[in-house]
């Protein structure tokens, strides 16, 4: 059996078109540090006046405390291209996001921060929300075999770009992946310099 990549409690966020300003509002973008964004995640939805938790928002439900897998719907992460959005999600504890679709820039920022984003058909997303409606869910993500494991031998497959899959399994970002090619890059530069010495 393949090694489990991630496992944890699922939080169902039943919303389409969740943009980055909702994920991390603009007033929290003044810091360039990667720390301290967990409390600001979904701030306008999680809190009412004076920072009191909004008991009607799903992240504040007791049964979803400690969730590490976020289930949501179409076009998640749309809006401005702020890298603070995946920082906030990751610092809160989310390691995997499952949705019908993602905004491209948000997707790339998230993957480069080591998060797994799984895109499924609308039909399969509906099936997953129906599972969550039955009660709190603990799922396992087998990235090597590209399956979401629900227990009792039930599973759902998913597709992923082979390059992204390899980077996540090896724990590398874009820079780390490039550094793995150091010998090839050095050889290319040496050959280029021999052929075109006037370029320096």
mmCIF file with all atom_site columns, C-alpha atoms in Angstrom:
data_model
loop_
_atom_site.group_PDB
_atom_site.id
_atom_site.type_symbol
_atom_site.label_atom_id
_atom_site.label_alt_id
_atom_site.label_comp_id
_atom_site.label_asym_id
_atom_site.label_entity_id
_atom_site.label_seq_id
_atom_site.pdbx_PDB_ins_code
_atom_site.Cartn_x
_atom_site.Cartn_y
_atom_site.Cartn_z
_atom_site.occupancy
_atom_site.B_iso_or_equiv
_atom_site.pdbx_formal_charge
_atom_site.auth_seq_id
_atom_site.auth_comp_id
_atom_site.auth_asym_id
_atom_site.auth_atom_id
_atom_site.pdbx_PDB_model_num
ATOM 1   C CA . UNK A 1 1   ? 0.000   0.000  0.000   1.00 0.00 ? 1   UNK A CA 1
ATOM 2   C CA . UNK A 1 2   ? 1.225   3.530  -0.778  1.00 0.00 ? 2   UNK A CA 1
ATOM 3   C CA . UNK A 1 3   ? 2.299   5.839  1.985   1.00 0.00 ? 3   UNK A CA 1
ATOM 4   C CA . UNK A 1 4   ? -0.433  8.247  3.146   1.00 0.00 ? 4   UNK A CA 1
ATOM 5   C CA . UNK A 1 5   ? 0.473   11.797 2.154   1.00 0.00 ? 5   UNK A CA 1
ATOM 6   C CA . UNK A 1 6   ? -2.012  13.638 4.383   1.00 0.00 ? 6   UNK A CA 1
ATOM 7   C CA . UNK A 1 7   ? -4.837  12.613 6.701   1.00 0.00 ? 7   UNK A CA 1
ATOM 8   C CA . UNK A 1 8   ? -7.267  14.517 8.839   1.00 0.00 ? 8   UNK A CA 1
ATOM 9   C CA . UNK A 1 9   ? -10.646 15.994 9.657   1.00 0.00 ? 9   UNK A CA 1
ATOM 10  C CA . UNK A 1 10  ? -12.614 17.580 6.805   1.00 0.00 ? 10  UNK A CA 1
ATOM 11  C CA . UNK A 1 11  ? -14.269 21.010 7.034   1.00 0.00 ? 11  UNK A CA 1
ATOM 12  C CA . UNK A 1 12  ? -17.013 21.593 4.396   1.00 0.00 ? 12  UNK A CA 1
ATOM 13  C CA . UNK A 1 13  ? -17.113 25.223 3.196   1.00 0.00 ? 13  UNK A CA 1
ATOM 14  C CA . UNK A 1 14  ? -20.189 25.209 0.969   1.00 0.00 ? 14  UNK A CA 1
ATOM 15  C CA . UNK A 1 15  ? -19.415 28.293 -1.110  1.00 0.00 ? 15  UNK A CA 1
ATOM 16  C CA . UNK A 1 16  ? -18.534 29.117 -4.733  1.00 0.00 ? 16  UNK A CA 1
ATOM 17  C CA . UNK A 1 17  ? -16.193 31.927 -5.820  1.00 0.00 ? 17  UNK A CA 1
ATOM 18  C CA . UNK A 1 18  ? -14.369 32.379 -2.520  1.00 0.00 ? 18  UNK A CA 1
ATOM 19  C CA . UNK A 1 19  ? -11.887 35.119 -3.354  1.00 0.00 ? 19  UNK A CA 1
ATOM 20  C CA . UNK A 1 20  ? -8.566  35.967 -1.743  1.00 0.00 ? 20  UNK A CA 1
ATOM 21  C CA . UNK A 1 21  ? -9.996  39.056 -0.035  1.00 0.00 ? 21  UNK A CA 1
ATOM 22  C CA . UNK A 1 22  ? -12.389 36.754 1.823   1.00 0.00 ? 22  UNK A CA 1
ATOM 23  C CA . UNK A 1 23  ? -9.609  34.289 2.608   1.00 0.00 ? 23  UNK A CA 1
ATOM 24  C CA . UNK A 1 24  ? -7.338  37.029 4.011   1.00 0.00 ? 24  UNK A CA 1
ATOM 25  C CA . UNK A 1 25  ? -8.772  40.596 4.058   1.00 0.00 ? 25  UNK A CA 1
ATOM 26  C CA . UNK A 1 26  ? -6.566  43.427 2.840   1.00 0.00 ? 26  UNK A CA 1
ATOM 27  C CA . UNK A 1 27  ? -6.013  45.015 6.268   1.00 0.00 ? 27  UNK A CA 1
ATOM 28  C CA . UNK A 1 28  ? -3.842  42.028 7.214   1.00 0.00 ? 28  UNK A CA 1
ATOM 29  C CA . UNK A 1 29  ? -1.467  42.357 4.260   1.00 0.00 ? 29  UNK A CA 1
ATOM 30  C CA . UNK A 1 30  ? 0.865   44.952 5.743   1.00 0.00 ? 30  UNK A CA 1
ATOM 31  C CA . UNK A 1 31  ? 3.286   42.304 7.026   1.00 0.00 ? 31  UNK A CA 1
ATOM 32  C CA . UNK A 1 32  ? 5.698   40.574 4.652   1.00 0.00 ? 32  UNK A CA 1
ATOM 33  C CA . UNK A 1 33  ? 6.408   37.943 7.278   1.00 0.00 ? 33  UNK A CA 1
ATOM 34  C CA . UNK A 1 34  ? 4.891   34.530 6.679   1.00 0.00 ? 34  UNK A CA 1
ATOM 35  C CA . UNK A 1 35  ? 3.757   34.277 10.299  1.00 0.00 ? 35  UNK A CA 1
ATOM 36  C CA . UNK A 1 36  ? 0.646   35.322 12.188  1.00 0.00 ? 36  UNK A CA 1
ATOM 37  C CA . UNK A 1 37  ? -2.101  34.914 9.592   1.00 0.00 ? 37  UNK A CA 1
ATOM 38  C CA . UNK A 1 38  ? -4.064  31.992 11.077  1.00 0.00 ? 38  UNK A CA 1
ATOM 39  C CA . UNK A 1 39  ? -6.360  34.217 13.151  1.00 0.00 ? 39  UNK A CA 1
ATOM 40  C CA . UNK A 1 40  ? -7.100  36.403 10.120  1.00 0.00 ? 40  UNK A CA 1
ATOM 41  C CA . UNK A 1 41  ? -8.256  33.530 7.902   1.00 0.00 ? 41  UNK A CA 1
ATOM 42  C CA . UNK A 1 42  ? -11.837 34.208 6.682   1.00 0.00 ? 42  UNK A CA 1
ATOM 43  C CA . UNK A 1 43  ? -11.863 37.062 9.205   1.00 0.00 ? 43  UNK A CA 1
ATOM 44  C CA . UNK A 1 44  ? -15.048 38.761 8.003   1.00 0.00 ? 44  UNK A CA 1
ATOM 45  C CA . UNK A 1 45  ? -16.926 35.435 8.151   1.00 0.00 ? 45  UNK A CA 1
ATOM 46  C CA . UNK A 1 46  ? -15.366 34.013 11.325  1.00 0.00 ? 46  UNK A CA 1
ATOM 47  C CA . UNK A 1 47  ? -15.974 37.036 13.538  1.00 0.00 ? 47  UNK A CA 1
ATOM 48  C CA . UNK A 1 48  ? -18.707 39.533 14.316  1.00 0.00 ? 48  UNK A CA 1
ATOM 49  C CA . UNK A 1 49  ? -18.219 42.907 16.042  1.00 0.00 ? 49  UNK A CA 1
ATOM 50  C CA . UNK A 1 50  ? -15.095 43.219 18.220  1.00 0.00 ? 50  UNK A CA 1
ATOM 51  C CA . UNK A 1 51  ? -13.655 39.874 17.125  1.00 0.00 ? 51  UNK A CA 1
ATOM 52  C CA . UNK A 1 52  ? -16.357 37.735 18.721  1.00 0.00 ? 52  UNK A CA 1
ATOM 53  C CA . UNK A 1 53  ? -16.568 34.371 16.896  1.00 0.00 ? 53  UNK A CA 1
ATOM 54  C CA . UNK A 1 54  ? -19.491 34.024 14.496  1.00 0.00 ? 54  UNK A CA 1
ATOM 55  C CA . UNK A 1 55  ? -21.161 30.818 15.651  1.00 0.00 ? 55  UNK A CA 1
ATOM 56  C CA . UNK A 1 56  ? -22.964 30.498 12.295  1.00 0.00 ? 56  UNK A CA 1
ATOM 57  C CA . UNK A 1 57  ? -19.729 30.108 10.313  1.00 0.00 ? 57  UNK A CA 1
ATOM 58  C CA . UNK A 1 58  ? -18.586 26.573 9.646   1.00 0.00 ? 58  UNK A CA 1
ATOM 59  C CA . UNK A 1 59  ? -14.966 27.020 10.813  1.00 0.00 ? 59  UNK A CA 1
ATOM 60  C CA . UNK A 1 60  ? -16.317 27.895 14.262  1.00 0.00 ? 60  UNK A CA 1
ATOM 61  C CA . UNK A 1 61  ? -18.448 24.760 14.595  1.00 0.00 ? 61  UNK A CA 1
ATOM 62  C CA . UNK A 1 62  ? -17.050 22.574 17.405  1.00 0.00 ? 62  UNK A CA 1
ATOM 63  C CA . UNK A 1 63  ? -17.049 19.430 15.253  1.00 0.00 ? 63  UNK A CA 1
ATOM 64  C CA . UNK A 1 64  ? -14.626 20.988 12.755  1.00 0.00 ? 64  UNK A CA 1
ATOM 65  C CA . UNK A 1 65  ? -11.984 22.260 15.159  1.00 0.00 ? 65  UNK A CA 1
ATOM 66  C CA . UNK A 1 66  ? -8.578  20.993 14.086  1.00 0.00 ? 66  UNK A CA 1
ATOM 67  C CA . UNK A 1 67  ? -9.630  20.334 10.488  1.00 0.00 ? 67  UNK A CA 1
ATOM 68  C CA . UNK A 1 68  ? -6.759  19.917 8.020   1.00 0.00 ? 68  UNK A CA 1
ATOM 69  C CA . UNK A 1 69  ? -8.728  19.198 4.834   1.00 0.00 ? 69  UNK A CA 1
ATOM 70  C CA . UNK A 1 70  ? -10.954 21.919 3.344   1.00 0.00 ? 70  UNK A CA 1
ATOM 71  C CA . UNK A 1 71  ? -13.783 20.889 1.027   1.00 0.00 ? 71  UNK A CA 1
ATOM 72  C CA . UNK A 1 72  ? -15.274 23.698 -1.035  1.00 0.00 ? 72  UNK A CA 1
ATOM 73  C CA . UNK A 1 73  ? -16.757 24.434 -4.449  1.00 0.00 ? 73  UNK A CA 1
ATOM 74  C CA . UNK A 1 74  ? -15.921 26.197 -7.731  1.00 0.00 ? 74  UNK A CA 1
ATOM 75  C CA . UNK A 1 75  ? -13.388 28.962 -8.428  1.00 0.00 ? 75  UNK A CA 1
ATOM 76  C CA . UNK A 1 76  ? -11.757 28.915 -5.002  1.00 0.00 ? 76  UNK A CA 1
ATOM 77  C CA . UNK A 1 77  ? -9.014  31.520 -4.569  1.00 0.00 ? 77  UNK A CA 1
ATOM 78  C CA . UNK A 1 78  ? -10.181 33.928 -7.260  1.00 0.00 ? 78  UNK A CA 1
ATOM 79  C CA . UNK A 1 79  ? -9.432  37.650 -7.025  1.00 0.00 ? 79  UNK A CA 1
ATOM 80  C CA . UNK A 1 80  ? -6.095  39.324 -6.376  1.00 0.00 ? 80  UNK A CA 1
ATOM 81  C CA . UNK A 1 81  ? -2.845  37.345 -6.481  1.00 0.00 ? 81  UNK A CA 1
ATOM 82  C CA . UNK A 1 82  ? -1.876  37.561 -2.802  1.00 0.00 ? 82  UNK A CA 1
ATOM 83  C CA . UNK A 1 83  ? 0.385   34.826 -1.486  1.00 0.00 ? 83  UNK A CA 1
ATOM 84  C CA . UNK A 1 84  ? -0.901  35.608 2.005   1.00 0.00 ? 84  UNK A CA 1
ATOM 85  C CA . UNK A 1 85  ? -4.018  33.547 1.162   1.00 0.00 ? 85  UNK A CA 1
ATOM 86  C CA . UNK A 1 86  ? -2.271  30.149 1.126   1.00 0.00 ? 86  UNK A CA 1
ATOM 87  C CA . UNK A 1 87  ? -0.131  31.280 4.079   1.00 0.00 ? 87  UNK A CA 1
ATOM 88  C CA . UNK A 1 88  ? -3.286  31.924 6.132   1.00 0.00 ? 88  UNK A CA 1
ATOM 89  C CA . UNK A 1 89  ? -4.906  28.621 5.139   1.00 0.00 ? 89  UNK A CA 1
ATOM 90  C CA . UNK A 1 90  ? -1.753  26.663 5.884   1.00 0.00 ? 90  UNK A CA 1
ATOM 91  C CA . UNK A 1 91  ? -1.082  28.378 9.210   1.00 0.00 ? 91  UNK A CA 1
ATOM 92  C CA . UNK A 1 92  ? -4.646  27.668 10.294  1.00 0.00 ? 92  UNK A CA 1
ATOM 93  C CA . UNK A 1 93  ? -3.921  24.002 9.691   1.00 0.00 ? 93  UNK A CA 1
ATOM 94  C CA . UNK A 1 94  ? -5.250  23.195 6.229   1.00 0.00 ? 94  UNK A CA 1
ATOM 95  C CA . UNK A 1 95  ? -2.921  20.959 4.256   1.00 0.00 ? 95  UNK A CA 1
ATOM 96  C CA . UNK A 1 96  ? -5.312  19.836 1.517   1.00 0.00 ? 96  UNK A CA 1
ATOM 97  C CA . UNK A 1 97  ? -8.040  21.736 -0.351  1.00 0.00 ? 97  UNK A CA 1
ATOM 98  C CA . UNK A 1 98  ? -10.577 19.868 -2.465  1.00 0.00 ? 98  UNK A CA 1
ATOM 99  C CA . UNK A 1 99  ? -12.703 21.885 -4.896  1.00 0.00 ? 99  UNK A CA 1
ATOM 100 C CA . UNK A 1 100 ? -14.355 21.829 -8.294  1.00 0.00 ? 100 UNK A CA 1
ATOM 101 C CA . UNK A 1 101 ? -11.878 24.433 -9.585  1.00 0.00 ? 101 UNK A CA 1
ATOM 102 C CA . UNK A 1 102 ? -9.224  26.904 -8.429  1.00 0.00 ? 102 UNK A CA 1
ATOM 103 C CA . UNK A 1 103 ? -7.983  30.275 -9.636  1.00 0.00 ? 103 UNK A CA 1
ATOM 104 C CA . UNK A 1 104 ? -4.674  29.703 -11.448 1.00 0.00 ? 104 UNK A CA 1
ATOM 105 C CA . UNK A 1 105 ? -2.455  32.085 -9.444  1.00 0.00 ? 105 UNK A CA 1
ATOM 106 C CA . UNK A 1 106 ? -3.864  30.870 -6.124  1.00 0.00 ? 106 UNK A CA 1
ATOM 107 C CA . UNK A 1 107 ? -3.296  27.269 -7.230  1.00 0.00 ? 107 UNK A CA 1
ATOM 108 C CA . UNK A 1 108 ? 0.359   27.899 -8.089  1.00 0.00 ? 108 UNK A CA 1
ATOM 109 C CA . UNK A 1 109 ? 1.005   29.879 -4.888  1.00 0.00 ? 109 UNK A CA 1
ATOM 110 C CA . UNK A 1 110 ? -0.535  27.109 -2.797  1.00 0.00 ? 110 UNK A CA 1
ATOM 111 C CA . UNK A 1 111 ? 1.371   24.282 -4.440  1.00 0.00 ? 111 UNK A CA 1
ATOM 112 C CA . UNK A 1 112 ? 4.620   26.210 -4.114  1.00 0.00 ? 112 UNK A CA 1
ATOM 113 C CA . UNK A 1 113 ? 3.907   26.476 -0.382  1.00 0.00 ? 113 UNK A CA 1
ATOM 114 C CA . UNK A 1 114 ? 3.553   22.703 -0.117  1.00 0.00 ? 114 UNK A CA 1
ATOM 115 C CA . UNK A 1 115 ? -0.239  22.426 -0.098  1.00 0.00 ? 115 UNK A CA 1
ATOM 116 C CA . UNK A 1 116 ? -2.107  19.771 -2.071  1.00 0.00 ? 116 UNK A CA 1
ATOM 117 C CA . UNK A 1 117 ? -5.011  21.106 -4.144  1.00 0.00 ? 117 UNK A CA 1
ATOM 118 C CA . UNK A 1 118 ? -7.328  18.449 -5.569  1.00 0.00 ? 118 UNK A CA 1
ATOM 119 C CA . UNK A 1 119 ? -9.708  19.343 -8.382  1.00 0.00 ? 119 UNK A CA 1
ATOM 120 C CA . UNK A 1 120 ? -12.756 17.105 -8.885  1.00 0.00 ? 120 UNK A CA 1
ATOM 121 C CA . UNK A 1 121 ? -15.858 17.159 -11.056 1.00 0.00 ? 121 UNK A CA 1
ATOM 122 C CA . UNK A 1 122 ? -18.983 18.912 -9.818  1.00 0.00 ? 122 UNK A CA 1
ATOM 123 C CA . UNK A 1 123 ? -20.647 15.499 -9.449  1.00 0.00 ? 123 UNK A CA 1
ATOM 124 C CA . UNK A 1 124 ? -17.862 14.178 -7.219  1.00 0.00 ? 124 UNK A CA 1
ATOM 125 C CA . UNK A 1 125 ? -17.802 17.377 -5.151  1.00 0.00 ? 125 UNK A CA 1
ATOM 126 C CA . UNK A 1 126 ? -21.528 16.900 -4.536  1.00 0.00 ? 126 UNK A CA 1
ATOM 127 C CA . UNK A 1 127 ? -20.883 13.322 -3.404  1.00 0.00 ? 127 UNK A CA 1
ATOM 128 C CA . UNK A 1 128 ? -18.252 14.538 -0.942  1.00 0.00 ? 128 UNK A CA 1
ATOM 129 C CA . UNK A 1 129 ? -20.571 17.185 0.505   1.00 0.00 ? 129 UNK A CA 1
ATOM 130 C CA . UNK A 1 130 ? -23.226 14.486 0.959   1.00 0.00 ? 130 UNK A CA 1
ATOM 131 C CA . UNK A 1 131 ? -20.675 12.445 2.929   1.00 0.00 ? 131 UNK A CA 1
ATOM 132 C CA . UNK A 1 132 ? -19.959 15.452 5.136   1.00 0.00 ? 132 UNK A CA 1
ATOM 133 C CA . UNK A 1 133 ? -23.694 15.947 5.721   1.00 0.00 ? 133 UNK A CA 1
ATOM 134 C CA . UNK A 1 134 ? -23.736 12.512 7.366   1.00 0.00 ? 134 UNK A CA 1
ATOM 135 C CA . UNK A 1 135 ? -21.346 13.674 10.103  1.00 0.00 ? 135 UNK A CA 1
ATOM 136 C CA . UNK A 1 136 ? -17.700 14.689 10.648  1.00 0.00 ? 136 UNK A CA 1
ATOM 137 C CA . UNK A 1 137 ? -15.361 12.969 8.213   1.00 0.00 ? 137 UNK A CA 1
ATOM 138 C CA . UNK A 1 138 ? -11.778 11.763 8.625   1.00 0.00 ? 138 UNK A CA 1
ATOM 139 C CA . UNK A 1 139 ? -10.169 11.163 5.238   1.00 0.00 ? 139 UNK A CA 1
ATOM 140 C CA . UNK A 1 140 ? -6.726  10.030 4.112   1.00 0.00 ? 140 UNK A CA 1
ATOM 141 C CA . UNK A 1 141 ? -5.014  11.326 0.993   1.00 0.00 ? 141 UNK A CA 1
ATOM 142 C CA . UNK A 1 142 ? -2.843  8.796  -0.808  1.00 0.00 ? 142 UNK A CA 1
ATOM 143 C CA . UNK A 1 143 ? -0.973  11.045 -3.221  1.00 0.00 ? 143 UNK A CA 1
ATOM 144 C CA . UNK A 1 144 ? 1.194   8.283  -4.644  1.00 0.00 ? 144 UNK A CA 1
ATOM 145 C CA . UNK A 1 145 ? -1.854  6.320  -5.814  1.00 0.00 ? 145 UNK A CA 1
ATOM 146 C CA . UNK A 1 146 ? -3.935  9.507  -6.292  1.00 0.00 ? 146 UNK A CA 1
ATOM 147 C CA . UNK A 1 147 ? -6.845  8.490  -4.089  1.00 0.00 ? 147 UNK A CA 1
ATOM 148 C CA . UNK A 1 148 ? -8.970  9.974  -1.327  1.00 0.00 ? 148 UNK A CA 1
ATOM 149 C CA . UNK A 1 149 ? -9.613  7.177  1.170   1.00 0.00 ? 149 UNK A CA 1
ATOM 150 C CA . UNK A 1 150 ? -12.832 7.302  3.189   1.00 0.00 ? 150 UNK A CA 1
ATOM 151 C CA . UNK A 1 151 ? -12.486 4.095  5.184   1.00 0.00 ? 151 UNK A CA 1
ATOM 152 C CA . UNK A 1 152 ? -14.302 0.770  4.777   1.00 0.00 ? 152 UNK A CA 1
ATOM 153 C CA . UNK A 1 153 ? -12.426 0.281  1.484   1.00 0.00 ? 153 UNK A CA 1
ATOM 154 C CA . UNK A 1 154 ? -14.188 3.274  -0.105  1.00 0.00 ? 154 UNK A CA 1
ATOM 155 C CA . UNK A 1 155 ? -12.071 5.626  -2.187  1.00 0.00 ? 155 UNK A CA 1
ATOM 156 C CA . UNK A 1 156 ? -12.239 8.288  -4.914  1.00 0.00 ? 156 UNK A CA 1
ATOM 157 C CA . UNK A 1 157 ? -9.475  8.840  -7.448  1.00 0.00 ? 157 UNK A CA 1
ATOM 158 C CA . UNK A 1 158 ? -8.153  12.208 -8.581  1.00 0.00 ? 158 UNK A CA 1
ATOM 159 C CA . UNK A 1 159 ? -5.829  13.558 -11.258 1.00 0.00 ? 159 UNK A CA 1
ATOM 160 C CA . UNK A 1 160 ? -2.740  15.676 -10.666 1.00 0.00 ? 160 UNK A CA 1
ATOM 161 C CA . UNK A 1 161 ? 0.056   17.060 -12.792 1.00 0.00 ? 161 UNK A CA 1
ATOM 162 C CA . UNK A 1 162 ? 3.011   14.613 -12.561 1.00 0.00 ? 162 UNK A CA 1
ATOM 163 C CA . UNK A 1 163 ? 5.500   17.409 -11.864 1.00 0.00 ? 163 UNK A CA 1
ATOM 164 C CA . UNK A 1 164 ? 3.400   18.812 -9.011  1.00 0.00 ? 164 UNK A CA 1
ATOM 165 C CA . UNK A 1 165 ? 2.901   15.318 -7.616  1.00 0.00 ? 165 UNK A CA 1
ATOM 166 C CA . UNK A 1 166 ? 6.637   14.650 -7.569  1.00 0.00 ? 166 UNK A CA 1
ATOM 167 C CA . UNK A 1 167 ? 7.445   18.010 -5.960  1.00 0.00 ? 167 UNK A CA 1
ATOM 168 C CA . UNK A 1 168 ? 4.892   17.478 -3.197  1.00 0.00 ? 168 UNK A CA 1
ATOM 169 C CA . UNK A 1 169 ? 6.046   13.928 -2.516  1.00 0.00 ? 169 UNK A CA 1
ATOM 170 C CA . UNK A 1 170 ? 9.671   15.087 -2.343  1.00 0.00 ? 170 UNK A CA 1
ATOM 171 C CA . UNK A 1 171 ? 8.858   18.237 -0.343  1.00 0.00 ? 171 UNK A CA 1
ATOM 172 C CA . UNK A 1 172 ? 10.342  20.601 -2.936  1.00 0.00 ? 172 UNK A CA 1
ATOM 173 C CA . UNK A 1 173 ? 9.120   23.986 -4.182  1.00 0.00 ? 173 UNK A CA 1
ATOM 174 C CA . UNK A 1 174 ? 9.952   25.481 -7.605  1.00 0.00 ? 174 UNK A CA 1
ATOM 175 C CA . UNK A 1 175 ? 13.380  26.641 -6.430  1.00 0.00 ? 175 UNK A CA 1
ATOM 176 C CA . UNK A 1 176 ? 14.151  23.324 -4.773  1.00 0.00 ? 176 UNK A CA 1
ATOM 177 C CA . UNK A 1 177 ? 13.193  21.480 -7.944  1.00 0.00 ? 177 UNK A CA 1
ATOM 178 C CA . UNK A 1 178 ? 15.540  23.684 -9.975  1.00 0.00 ? 178 UNK A CA 1
ATOM 179 C CA . UNK A 1 179 ? 18.361  23.080 -7.509  1.00 0.00 ? 179 UNK A CA 1
ATOM 180 C CA . UNK A 1 180 ? 18.019  19.351 -8.147  1.00 0.00 ? 180 UNK A CA 1
ATOM 181 C CA . UNK A 1 181 ? 19.184  20.092 -11.698 1.00 0.00 ? 181 UNK A CA 1
ATOM 182 C CA . UNK A 1 182 ? 22.345  21.885 -10.572 1.00 0.00 ? 182 UNK A CA 1
ATOM 183 C CA . UNK A 1 183 ? 24.732  19.571 -12.408 1.00 0.00 ? 183 UNK A CA 1
ATOM 184 C CA . UNK A 1 184 ? 22.779  19.833 -15.662 1.00 0.00 ? 184 UNK A CA 1
ATOM 185 C CA . UNK A 1 185 ? 22.580  23.632 -15.382 1.00 0.00 ? 185 UNK A CA 1
ATOM 186 C CA . UNK A 1 186 ? 26.331  23.916 -14.756 1.00 0.00 ? 186 UNK A CA 1
ATOM 187 C CA . UNK A 1 187 ? 27.097  21.668 -17.740 1.00 0.00 ? 187 UNK A CA 1
ATOM 188 C CA . UNK A 1 188 ? 24.844  23.756 -19.989 1.00 0.00 ? 188 UNK A CA 1
ATOM 189 C CA . UNK A 1 189 ? 26.500  26.998 -18.850 1.00 0.00 ? 189 UNK A CA 1
ATOM 190 C CA . UNK A 1 190 ? 29.971  25.543 -19.506 1.00 0.00 ? 190 UNK A CA 1
ATOM 191 C CA . UNK A 1 191 ? 28.968  24.438 -22.999 1.00 0.00 ? 191 UNK A CA 1
ATOM 192 C CA . UNK A 1 192 ? 27.396  27.818 -23.749 1.00 0.00 ? 192 UNK A CA 1
ATOM 193 C CA . UNK A 1 193 ? 30.516  29.653 -22.616 1.00 0.00 ? 193 UNK A CA 1
ATOM 194 C CA . UNK A 1 194 ? 32.724  27.429 -24.814 1.00 0.00 ? 194 UNK A CA 1
ATOM 195 C CA . UNK A 1 195 ? 30.514  28.054 -27.867 1.00 0.00 ? 195 UNK A CA 1
ATOM 196 C CA . UNK A 1 196 ? 29.853  31.744 -27.249 1.00 0.00 ? 196 UNK A CA 1
ATOM 197 C CA . UNK A 1 197 ? 32.782  33.095 -25.184 1.00 0.00 ? 197 UNK A CA 1
ATOM 198 C CA . UNK A 1 198 ? 31.969  36.726 -26.050 1.00 0.00 ? 198 UNK A CA 1
ATOM 199 C CA . UNK A 1 199 ? 28.756  36.494 -23.996 1.00 0.00 ? 199 UNK A CA 1
ATOM 200 C CA . UNK A 1 200 ? 30.830  36.081 -20.830 1.00 0.00 ? 200 UNK A CA 1
#
